[in-house]
Amino acid sequence: TGAAALFGISNIALWSISNDYFGADSLVNANLHTWSLGVEEQFYLIFPFLLLIIKNHRVLAIVIGGFAIISLLGYIGLWSDHKSSVFYLMPFRFWELALGVLVYLSHHFDYCVLPKNTFVSNVIKYTLLCSLISIFFSKGYMTESYATLFCVMLAGCIIYFTRGDRRNYFLSNYVSVFIGKISYSLYLWHWPVLVYATLLFSQELVTPVYVVLTVFMSITSYYIVERPYRYRKFKFCKEQFVLIFIAYAAVASVLIGFQWAIKPALYLGPSEANEVQFLRKDKCHLPGKNGLSTCLRQSGTSKSLFLIGDSHAGNYSIALNSVGEKYGAKFQLLTGRALWKSLAGRCEESSN
């Protein structure tokens, strides 16, 4: 993941292993958070070309808005069945970044509506802010996809209605502004510090060590790395930009191809289990209402080995089948999503 992050494709690397039940736990991957940076970098590879092609702000807003709607519909519609793809891949996250572009462009239009009454303006801003904060307490009441949708929309509205407002004490005080300045560094450091703090320190020390180290590393990298490079003047002509883009795309393509090429060689388990859909080939995975009678039968041998569970359990079927063959036991499985619901009321019937 770290190597892929250097070239802005860690989201693709994480997506490629996201369906591996036996892959490394994401909670110990110190580079897990770089998936979002990959999404951003891929977006910013496409967006400059739209700026070069489309000069009119209104036309640009229409094009960006159209792509954003398509992206959002894909995000919502495919979330339940293709969560990993929707979560990690840029086309399904395009709408989030596009909203920021649309908010910026909206202030260039004559019909940009901002309330002139200070009281009304403050009511709108603080209502939006409280609504955004409330999303963080919505676990169990709102799905992750819709929580993300409302967070992005509310954040966009807050940015829209607070344009140029330096009287908003909550957002314009020194502490809030400083946190905003180091926010990128905070994001870069918060996850790796948490991973290593959890591995190296006792549970009682994890939280204080995490807070102190994250803030210290963030402030340090902001002043030593981010600010000097941010305000350094780089001169790029159009030809240099094109060459850099081509070089970047070439390196990223080679890395992605290399990753897919070596993935089978790095896998040491049974070749059948390396197929993502290998379970679907078994008639006793998602067997339907007759699963008990067709898949779990009395064995002619003295030993039987049964596997009953969801698709996670089903991924052990190849290994358990090998164990059954070794010890002369007949292996039988009954697995699938929502298995217990599909068999409700049939266990007693089957026993009769």
mmCIF file of C-alpha atoms in Angstrom:
data_model
loop_
_atom_site.group_PDB
_atom_site.id
_atom_site.type_symbol
_atom_site.label_atom_id
_atom_site.label_comp_id
_atom_site.label_asym_id
_atom_site.label_seq_id
_atom_site.Cartn_x
_atom_site.Cartn_y
_atom_site.Cartn_z
ATOM 1 C CA THR A 1 0.000 0.000 0.000
ATOM 2 C CA GLY A 2 2.841 2.392 0.825
ATOM 3 C CA ALA A 3 4.523 1.895 -2.558
ATOM 4 C CA ALA A 4 1.200 2.380 -4.358
ATOM 5 C CA ALA A 5 0.547 5.556 -2.328
ATOM 6 C CA LEU A 6 3.717 7.143 -3.761
ATOM 7 C CA PHE A 7 2.050 7.113 -7.172
ATOM 8 C CA GLY A 8 -1.493 7.894 -6.045
ATOM 9 C CA ILE A 9 -2.985 4.452 -6.592
ATOM 10 C CA SER A 10 -3.249 3.078 -3.058
ATOM 11 C CA ASN A 11 -7.039 3.073 -3.382
ATOM 12 C CA ILE A 12 -6.715 0.672 -6.319
ATOM 13 C CA ALA A 13 -4.249 -1.492 -4.384
ATOM 14 C CA LEU A 14 -6.593 -1.669 -1.388
ATOM 15 C CA TRP A 15 -9.589 -2.352 -3.617
ATOM 16 C CA SER A 16 -7.771 -5.271 -5.288
ATOM 17 C CA ILE A 17 -7.318 -7.045 -1.937
ATOM 18 C CA SER A 18 -10.576 -5.922 -0.308
ATOM 19 C CA ASN A 19 -12.394 -9.171 -1.222
ATOM 20 C CA ASP A 20 -9.685 -11.361 0.315
ATOM 21 C CA TYR A 21 -11.167 -12.841 3.504
ATOM 22 C CA PHE A 22 -7.719 -13.984 4.574
ATOM 23 C CA GLY A 23 -5.891 -10.732 3.781
ATOM 24 C CA ALA A 24 -4.104 -8.681 6.410
ATOM 25 C CA ASP A 25 -6.377 -6.857 8.831
ATOM 26 C CA SER A 26 -6.868 -3.277 7.642
ATOM 27 C CA LEU A 27 -6.581 -2.090 11.238
ATOM 28 C CA VAL A 28 -2.834 -2.857 11.207
ATOM 29 C CA ASN A 29 -2.193 -1.275 7.799
ATOM 30 C CA ALA A 30 -0.486 2.046 8.578
ATOM 31 C CA ASN A 31 -1.133 3.290 5.033
ATOM 32 C CA LEU A 32 -4.831 2.476 4.926
ATOM 33 C CA HIS A 33 -5.865 6.151 5.006
ATOM 34 C CA THR A 34 -3.965 6.917 1.800
ATOM 35 C CA TRP A 35 -6.874 5.490 -0.236
ATOM 36 C CA SER A 36 -8.577 8.894 -0.117
ATOM 37 C CA LEU A 37 -5.408 10.641 -1.277
ATOM 38 C CA GLY A 38 -5.356 8.297 -4.271
ATOM 39 C CA VAL A 39 -8.939 9.266 -5.094
ATOM 40 C CA GLU A 40 -8.048 12.971 -4.871
ATOM 41 C CA GLU A 41 -4.919 12.662 -7.006
ATOM 42 C CA GLN A 42 -6.794 10.753 -9.704
ATOM 43 C CA PHE A 43 -9.505 13.424 -9.679
ATOM 44 C CA TYR A 44 -6.907 16.189 -10.076
ATOM 45 C CA LEU A 45 -5.415 14.375 -13.064
ATOM 46 C CA ILE A 46 -8.744 14.648 -14.864
ATOM 47 C CA PHE A 47 -9.986 18.035 -13.689
ATOM 48 C CA PRO A 48 -7.182 20.195 -15.232
ATOM 49 C CA PHE A 49 -8.025 18.835 -18.672
ATOM 50 C CA LEU A 50 -11.643 19.930 -18.216
ATOM 51 C CA LEU A 51 -10.356 23.405 -17.348
ATOM 52 C CA LEU A 52 -8.191 23.458 -20.473
ATOM 53 C CA ILE A 53 -11.040 22.323 -22.716
ATOM 54 C CA ILE A 54 -13.967 24.247 -21.183
ATOM 55 C CA LYS A 55 -13.368 27.968 -20.676
ATOM 56 C CA ASN A 56 -16.936 29.036 -19.864
ATOM 57 C CA HIS A 57 -17.775 28.746 -16.149
ATOM 58 C CA ARG A 58 -21.435 27.956 -16.727
ATOM 59 C CA VAL A 59 -20.685 25.187 -19.209
ATOM 60 C CA LEU A 60 -18.023 23.809 -16.869
ATOM 61 C CA ALA A 61 -20.528 23.762 -13.989
ATOM 62 C CA ILE A 62 -23.072 21.902 -16.141
ATOM 63 C CA VAL A 63 -20.487 19.293 -17.229
ATOM 64 C CA ILE A 64 -19.115 18.809 -13.709
ATOM 65 C CA GLY A 65 -22.655 18.672 -12.314
ATOM 66 C CA GLY A 66 -23.680 16.052 -14.868
ATOM 67 C CA PHE A 67 -20.716 13.814 -14.051
ATOM 68 C CA ALA A 68 -21.368 14.361 -10.332
ATOM 69 C CA ILE A 69 -25.001 13.212 -10.628
ATOM 70 C CA ILE A 70 -23.963 10.064 -12.522
ATOM 71 C CA SER A 71 -21.263 9.375 -9.921
ATOM 72 C CA LEU A 72 -23.683 9.915 -7.024
ATOM 73 C CA LEU A 73 -26.317 7.622 -8.540
ATOM 74 C CA GLY A 74 -23.677 4.921 -8.973
ATOM 75 C CA TYR A 75 -22.483 5.460 -5.388
ATOM 76 C CA ILE A 76 -25.959 5.037 -3.898
ATOM 77 C CA GLY A 77 -27.217 2.361 -6.281
ATOM 78 C CA LEU A 78 -24.208 0.045 -6.120
ATOM 79 C CA TRP A 79 -23.254 0.463 -2.449
ATOM 80 C CA SER A 80 -25.050 -2.601 -1.099
ATOM 81 C CA ASP A 81 -23.813 -5.080 -3.737
ATOM 82 C CA HIS A 82 -20.400 -3.620 -4.627
ATOM 83 C CA LYS A 83 -19.342 -1.809 -1.473
ATOM 84 C CA SER A 84 -15.570 -2.239 -1.950
ATOM 85 C CA SER A 85 -15.612 -0.847 -5.484
ATOM 86 C CA VAL A 86 -17.858 2.054 -4.520
ATOM 87 C CA PHE A 87 -15.772 2.834 -1.437
ATOM 88 C CA TYR A 88 -12.308 2.812 -3.025
ATOM 89 C CA LEU A 89 -12.641 3.779 -6.694
ATOM 90 C CA MET A 90 -12.545 7.385 -7.904
ATOM 91 C CA PRO A 91 -15.519 7.322 -10.341
ATOM 92 C CA PHE A 92 -17.847 6.596 -7.402
ATOM 93 C CA ARG A 93 -16.227 9.339 -5.295
ATOM 94 C CA PHE A 94 -16.137 11.932 -8.075
ATOM 95 C CA TRP A 95 -19.310 13.626 -6.800
ATOM 96 C CA GLU A 96 -17.695 14.484 -3.443
ATOM 97 C CA LEU A 97 -14.833 16.460 -4.971
ATOM 98 C CA ALA A 98 -17.067 17.840 -7.712
ATOM 99 C CA LEU A 99 -19.293 19.438 -5.072
ATOM 100 C CA GLY A 100 -16.368 21.606 -3.941
ATOM 101 C CA VAL A 101 -15.818 22.701 -7.540
ATOM 102 C CA LEU A 102 -19.507 23.563 -7.938
ATOM 103 C CA VAL A 103 -19.535 25.584 -4.707
ATOM 104 C CA TYR A 104 -16.574 27.599 -5.964
ATOM 105 C CA LEU A 105 -18.107 28.137 -9.396
ATOM 106 C CA SER A 106 -21.467 29.142 -7.889
ATOM 107 C CA HIS A 107 -19.953 32.336 -6.479
ATOM 108 C CA HIS A 108 -19.108 33.474 -10.014
ATOM 109 C CA PHE A 109 -22.750 33.467 -11.078
ATOM 110 C CA ASP A 110 -25.080 36.467 -10.822
ATOM 111 C CA TYR A 111 -27.856 34.416 -9.242
ATOM 112 C CA CYS A 112 -25.682 33.278 -6.325
ATOM 113 C CA VAL A 113 -28.041 33.605 -3.322
ATOM 114 C CA LEU A 114 -26.590 34.647 0.025
ATOM 115 C CA PRO A 115 -28.832 36.074 2.775
ATOM 116 C CA LYS A 116 -28.081 39.718 3.537
ATOM 117 C CA ASN A 117 -29.742 39.673 6.942
ATOM 118 C CA THR A 118 -27.083 38.819 9.549
ATOM 119 C CA PHE A 119 -29.500 37.020 11.869
ATOM 120 C CA VAL A 120 -30.917 34.839 9.093
ATOM 121 C CA SER A 121 -27.414 34.123 7.841
ATOM 122 C CA ASN A 122 -26.233 33.023 11.287
ATOM 123 C CA VAL A 123 -29.297 30.808 11.816
ATOM 124 C CA ILE A 124 -28.608 29.032 8.520
ATOM 125 C CA LYS A 125 -24.884 28.597 9.235
ATOM 126 C CA TYR A 126 -25.252 27.275 12.778
ATOM 127 C CA THR A 127 -28.159 25.022 11.816
ATOM 128 C CA LEU A 128 -26.018 23.495 9.094
ATOM 129 C CA LEU A 129 -23.070 23.157 11.477
ATOM 130 C CA CYS A 130 -25.169 21.461 14.188
ATOM 131 C CA SER A 131 -26.665 19.147 11.578
ATOM 132 C CA LEU A 132 -23.184 18.172 10.411
ATOM 133 C CA ILE A 133 -22.036 17.445 13.959
ATOM 134 C CA SER A 134 -25.156 15.347 14.604
ATOM 135 C CA ILE A 135 -24.173 12.997 11.754
ATOM 136 C CA PHE A 136 -21.301 11.713 13.902
ATOM 137 C CA PHE A 137 -23.858 10.416 16.424
ATOM 138 C CA SER A 138 -26.082 8.742 13.819
ATOM 139 C CA LYS A 139 -24.464 5.305 13.973
ATOM 140 C CA GLY A 140 -27.220 2.715 14.063
ATOM 141 C CA TYR A 141 -29.758 5.173 12.668
ATOM 142 C CA MET A 142 -28.242 5.854 9.254
ATOM 143 C CA THR A 143 -26.321 3.713 6.771
ATOM 144 C CA GLU A 144 -22.701 4.580 6.051
ATOM 145 C CA SER A 145 -23.461 5.585 2.461
ATOM 146 C CA TYR A 146 -26.152 8.087 3.430
ATOM 147 C CA ALA A 147 -24.107 9.409 6.360
ATOM 148 C CA THR A 148 -21.309 10.192 3.895
ATOM 149 C CA LEU A 149 -23.797 11.790 1.500
ATOM 150 C CA PHE A 150 -25.232 14.109 4.170
ATOM 151 C CA CYS A 151 -21.768 14.988 5.550
ATOM 152 C CA VAL A 152 -20.537 16.055 2.117
ATOM 153 C CA MET A 153 -23.709 17.978 1.276
ATOM 154 C CA LEU A 154 -23.788 19.790 4.621
ATOM 155 C CA ALA A 155 -20.080 20.643 4.404
ATOM 156 C CA GLY A 156 -20.654 22.060 0.923
ATOM 157 C CA CYS A 157 -23.562 24.175 2.163
ATOM 158 C CA ILE A 158 -21.493 25.490 5.094
ATOM 159 C CA ILE A 159 -18.700 26.552 2.730
ATOM 160 C CA TYR A 160 -21.265 28.178 0.429
ATOM 161 C CA PHE A 161 -22.999 30.214 3.145
ATOM 162 C CA THR A 162 -19.811 31.247 5.018
ATOM 163 C CA ARG A 163 -18.094 32.743 1.988
ATOM 164 C CA GLY A 164 -15.972 35.689 3.121
ATOM 165 C CA ASP A 165 -17.542 35.674 6.599
ATOM 166 C CA ARG A 166 -14.803 36.568 9.068
ATOM 167 C CA ARG A 167 -17.297 37.417 11.817
ATOM 168 C CA ASN A 168 -18.207 33.783 12.383
ATOM 169 C CA TYR A 169 -16.390 33.261 15.663
ATOM 170 C CA PHE A 170 -16.796 29.483 15.686
ATOM 171 C CA LEU A 171 -15.025 29.066 12.338
ATOM 172 C CA SER A 172 -12.815 32.170 12.278
ATOM 173 C CA ASN A 173 -11.158 32.083 15.704
ATOM 174 C CA TYR A 174 -7.427 31.390 15.929
ATOM 175 C CA VAL A 175 -7.784 27.777 17.108
ATOM 176 C CA SER A 176 -10.204 26.785 14.337
ATOM 177 C CA VAL A 177 -8.086 28.496 11.678
ATOM 178 C CA PHE A 178 -4.902 26.830 12.956
ATOM 179 C CA ILE A 179 -6.545 23.398 12.981
ATOM 180 C CA GLY A 180 -7.611 24.077 9.405
ATOM 181 C CA LYS A 181 -4.048 24.930 8.437
ATOM 182 C CA ILE A 182 -2.579 21.718 9.845
ATOM 183 C CA SER A 183 -5.587 19.569 8.858
ATOM 184 C CA TYR A 184 -3.789 17.945 5.926
ATOM 185 C CA SER A 185 -0.840 16.997 8.139
ATOM 186 C CA LEU A 186 -3.260 15.776 10.803
ATOM 187 C CA TYR A 187 -4.850 13.500 8.254
ATOM 188 C CA LEU A 188 -1.494 12.131 7.090
ATOM 189 C CA TRP A 189 -0.347 11.317 10.608
ATOM 190 C CA HIS A 190 -3.497 10.332 12.497
ATOM 191 C CA TRP A 191 -3.797 6.748 11.204
ATOM 192 C CA PRO A 192 -0.154 5.514 11.237
ATOM 193 C CA VAL A 193 0.319 6.983 14.715
ATOM 194 C CA LEU A 194 -2.805 5.154 15.928
ATOM 195 C CA VAL A 195 -1.695 1.853 14.392
ATOM 196 C CA TYR A 196 1.792 1.949 15.927
ATOM 197 C CA ALA A 197 0.570 3.324 19.261
ATOM 198 C CA THR A 198 -1.888 0.427 19.520
ATOM 199 C CA LEU A 199 0.867 -2.087 18.763
ATOM 200 C CA LEU A 200 3.550 -0.593 21.035
ATOM 201 C CA PHE A 201 1.735 0.775 24.092
ATOM 202 C CA SER A 202 -0.673 -0.537 26.695
ATOM 203 C CA GLN A 203 -4.369 0.219 26.289
ATOM 204 C CA GLU A 204 -4.247 2.908 29.008
ATOM 205 C CA LEU A 205 -1.487 4.840 27.218
ATOM 206 C CA VAL A 206 -2.762 4.564 23.647
ATOM 207 C CA THR A 207 -5.081 7.607 23.742
ATOM 208 C CA PRO A 208 -2.690 10.155 25.341
ATOM 209 C CA VAL A 209 0.260 8.950 23.246
ATOM 210 C CA TYR A 210 -1.899 9.062 20.105
ATOM 211 C CA VAL A 211 -3.103 12.644 20.729
ATOM 212 C CA VAL A 212 0.304 14.059 21.685
ATOM 213 C CA LEU A 213 2.263 12.372 18.881
ATOM 214 C CA THR A 214 -0.335 13.156 16.201
ATOM 215 C CA VAL A 215 -0.451 16.862 17.077
ATOM 216 C CA PHE A 216 3.346 17.093 17.423
ATOM 217 C CA MET A 217 4.075 15.321 14.120
ATOM 218 C CA SER A 218 1.395 17.316 12.320
ATOM 219 C CA ILE A 219 2.695 20.711 13.461
ATOM 220 C CA THR A 220 6.281 19.697 12.736
ATOM 221 C CA SER A 221 5.582 18.452 9.212
ATOM 222 C CA TYR A 222 3.386 21.496 8.502
ATOM 223 C CA TYR A 223 6.185 23.975 9.234
ATOM 224 C CA ILE A 224 9.114 21.906 7.939
ATOM 225 C CA VAL A 225 7.594 20.283 4.850
ATOM 226 C CA GLU A 226 4.164 21.592 3.855
ATOM 227 C CA ARG A 227 4.614 25.360 4.187
ATOM 228 C CA PRO A 228 8.037 25.592 2.479
ATOM 229 C CA TYR A 229 6.832 23.586 -0.520
ATOM 230 C CA ARG A 230 3.439 25.246 -0.620
ATOM 231 C CA TYR A 231 4.864 28.758 -0.989
ATOM 232 C CA ARG A 232 7.811 27.832 -3.179
ATOM 233 C CA LYS A 233 7.397 29.124 -6.700
ATOM 234 C CA PHE A 234 7.360 26.372 -9.308
ATOM 235 C CA LYS A 235 7.240 27.270 -12.972
ATOM 236 C CA PHE A 236 5.540 24.813 -15.308
ATOM 237 C CA CYS A 237 4.689 25.424 -18.902
ATOM 238 C CA LYS A 238 1.949 23.507 -20.684
ATOM 239 C CA GLU A 239 4.454 21.171 -22.378
ATOM 240 C CA GLN A 240 6.060 20.262 -19.047
ATOM 241 C CA PHE A 241 2.653 19.528 -17.531
ATOM 242 C CA VAL A 242 1.780 17.166 -20.383
ATOM 243 C CA LEU A 243 5.130 15.358 -20.093
ATOM 244 C CA ILE A 244 4.761 14.999 -16.319
ATOM 245 C CA PHE A 245 1.240 13.645 -16.744
ATOM 246 C CA ILE A 246 2.367 11.104 -19.347
ATOM 247 C CA ALA A 247 5.268 9.971 -17.138
ATOM 248 C CA TYR A 248 3.001 9.680 -14.097
ATOM 249 C CA ALA A 249 0.349 7.737 -16.015
ATOM 250 C CA ALA A 250 2.997 5.402 -17.441
ATOM 251 C CA VAL A 251 4.521 4.634 -14.034
ATOM 252 C CA ALA A 252 1.082 4.163 -12.439
ATOM 253 C CA SER A 253 -0.013 1.818 -15.249
ATOM 254 C CA VAL A 254 3.151 -0.266 -14.908
ATOM 255 C CA LEU A 255 2.668 -0.555 -11.136
ATOM 256 C CA ILE A 256 -0.982 -1.570 -11.478
ATOM 257 C CA GLY A 257 -0.095 -4.144 -14.140
ATOM 258 C CA PHE A 258 2.795 -5.463 -12.040
ATOM 259 C CA GLN A 259 0.528 -5.767 -9.007
ATOM 260 C CA TRP A 260 -2.009 -7.861 -10.913
ATOM 261 C CA ALA A 261 0.760 -9.949 -12.496
ATOM 262 C CA ILE A 262 2.452 -10.946 -9.245
ATOM 263 C CA LYS A 263 -0.697 -11.407 -7.136
ATOM 264 C CA PRO A 264 -1.137 -15.123 -8.057
ATOM 265 C CA ALA A 265 2.552 -15.785 -7.382
ATOM 266 C CA LEU A 266 2.308 -14.311 -3.889
ATOM 267 C CA TYR A 267 -0.654 -16.527 -2.985
ATOM 268 C CA LEU A 268 0.438 -19.802 -1.333
ATOM 269 C CA GLY A 269 -2.960 -21.383 -0.703
ATOM 270 C CA PRO A 270 -5.050 -23.712 -2.897
ATOM 271 C CA SER A 271 -5.438 -22.372 -6.416
ATOM 272 C CA GLU A 272 -9.234 -22.772 -6.280
ATOM 273 C CA ALA A 273 -9.493 -20.373 -3.348
ATOM 274 C CA ASN A 274 -7.714 -17.667 -5.322
ATOM 275 C CA GLU A 275 -10.818 -17.320 -7.470
ATOM 276 C CA VAL A 276 -13.081 -14.617 -6.028
ATOM 277 C CA GLN A 277 -16.263 -16.457 -7.039
ATOM 278 C CA PHE A 278 -15.151 -20.018 -6.252
ATOM 279 C CA LEU A 279 -17.910 -20.483 -3.666
ATOM 280 C CA ARG A 280 -20.652 -19.842 -6.201
ATOM 281 C CA LYS A 281 -19.644 -22.978 -8.073
ATOM 282 C CA ASP A 282 -20.807 -25.108 -5.143
ATOM 283 C CA LYS A 283 -24.521 -25.968 -5.188
ATOM 284 C CA CYS A 284 -24.573 -25.951 -1.377
ATOM 285 C CA HIS A 285 -23.585 -22.284 -1.188
ATOM 286 C CA LEU A 286 -26.844 -20.283 -1.232
ATOM 287 C CA PRO A 287 -28.799 -23.545 -1.680
ATOM 288 C CA GLY A 288 -32.284 -22.127 -1.138
ATOM 289 C CA LYS A 289 -35.086 -23.598 0.935
ATOM 290 C CA ASN A 290 -34.110 -27.248 0.236
ATOM 291 C CA GLY A 291 -30.575 -26.843 1.502
ATOM 292 C CA LEU A 292 -31.015 -29.011 4.592
ATOM 293 C CA SER A 293 -32.352 -32.000 2.692
ATOM 294 C CA THR A 294 -30.028 -31.792 -0.315
ATOM 295 C CA CYS A 295 -26.734 -30.757 1.253
ATOM 296 C CA LEU A 296 -26.624 -32.251 4.740
ATOM 297 C CA ARG A 297 -27.218 -35.967 4.392
ATOM 298 C CA GLN A 298 -26.239 -38.992 6.406
ATOM 299 C CA SER A 299 -22.829 -40.187 5.385
ATOM 300 C CA GLY A 300 -21.963 -43.757 4.388
ATOM 301 C CA THR A 301 -18.724 -43.391 6.333
ATOM 302 C CA SER A 302 -18.367 -43.393 10.091
ATOM 303 C CA LYS A 303 -17.109 -39.815 10.128
ATOM 304 C CA SER A 304 -18.667 -36.621 8.846
ATOM 305 C CA LEU A 305 -17.373 -33.053 8.807
ATOM 306 C CA PHE A 306 -20.024 -30.345 8.567
ATOM 307 C CA LEU A 307 -19.547 -26.646 7.774
ATOM 308 C CA ILE A 308 -22.565 -24.412 8.346
ATOM 309 C CA GLY A 309 -22.347 -20.614 8.201
ATOM 310 C CA ASP A 310 -22.227 -17.509 6.023
ATOM 311 C CA SER A 311 -19.916 -16.779 3.078
ATOM 312 C CA HIS A 312 -17.026 -16.031 5.445
ATOM 313 C CA ALA A 313 -17.311 -19.569 6.811
ATOM 314 C CA GLY A 314 -17.625 -20.883 3.257
ATOM 315 C CA ASN A 315 -14.124 -19.671 2.469
ATOM 316 C CA TYR A 316 -12.792 -22.433 4.729
ATOM 317 C CA SER A 317 -14.483 -25.130 2.636
ATOM 318 C CA ILE A 318 -11.437 -26.071 0.527
ATOM 319 C CA ALA A 319 -9.194 -26.418 3.561
ATOM 320 C CA LEU A 320 -11.782 -28.412 5.525
ATOM 321 C CA ASN A 321 -12.472 -30.665 2.547
ATOM 322 C CA SER A 322 -8.754 -31.502 2.439
ATOM 323 C CA VAL A 323 -8.858 -32.320 6.166
ATOM 324 C CA GLY A 324 -11.877 -34.586 5.600
ATOM 325 C CA GLU A 325 -10.099 -36.471 2.812
ATOM 326 C CA LYS A 326 -7.014 -36.909 4.973
ATOM 327 C CA TYR A 327 -8.920 -38.428 7.888
ATOM 328 C CA GLY A 328 -11.568 -40.313 5.908
ATOM 329 C CA ALA A 329 -14.467 -38.031 6.803
ATOM 330 C CA LYS A 330 -17.180 -36.950 4.378
ATOM 331 C CA PHE A 331 -17.213 -33.160 4.109
ATOM 332 C CA GLN A 332 -20.557 -31.406 3.696
ATOM 333 C CA LEU A 333 -21.293 -27.704 3.693
ATOM 334 C CA LEU A 334 -24.270 -25.403 3.872
ATOM 335 C CA THR A 335 -23.256 -21.757 3.557
ATOM 336 C CA GLY A 336 -24.509 -18.444 2.261
ATOM 337 C CA ARG A 337 -25.701 -14.970 3.069
ATOM 338 C CA ALA A 338 -28.734 -14.805 5.366
ATOM 339 C CA LEU A 339 -28.559 -18.591 5.705
ATOM 340 C CA TRP A 340 -30.475 -18.747 8.968
ATOM 341 C CA LYS A 341 -33.349 -16.686 7.593
ATOM 342 C CA SER A 342 -33.709 -18.967 4.584
ATOM 343 C CA LEU A 343 -33.863 -22.022 6.855
ATOM 344 C CA ALA A 344 -36.263 -20.528 9.409
ATOM 345 C CA GLY A 345 -38.818 -23.115 10.467
ATOM 346 C CA ARG A 346 -37.284 -25.904 8.361
ATOM 347 C CA CYS A 347 -34.964 -27.545 10.913
ATOM 348 C CA GLU A 348 -37.850 -29.224 12.733
ATOM 349 C CA GLU A 349 -39.420 -30.200 9.427
ATOM 350 C CA SER A 350 -36.156 -31.727 8.228
ATOM 351 C CA SER A 351 -35.662 -33.728 11.441
ATOM 352 C CA ASN A 352 -39.077 -35.309 10.923
#
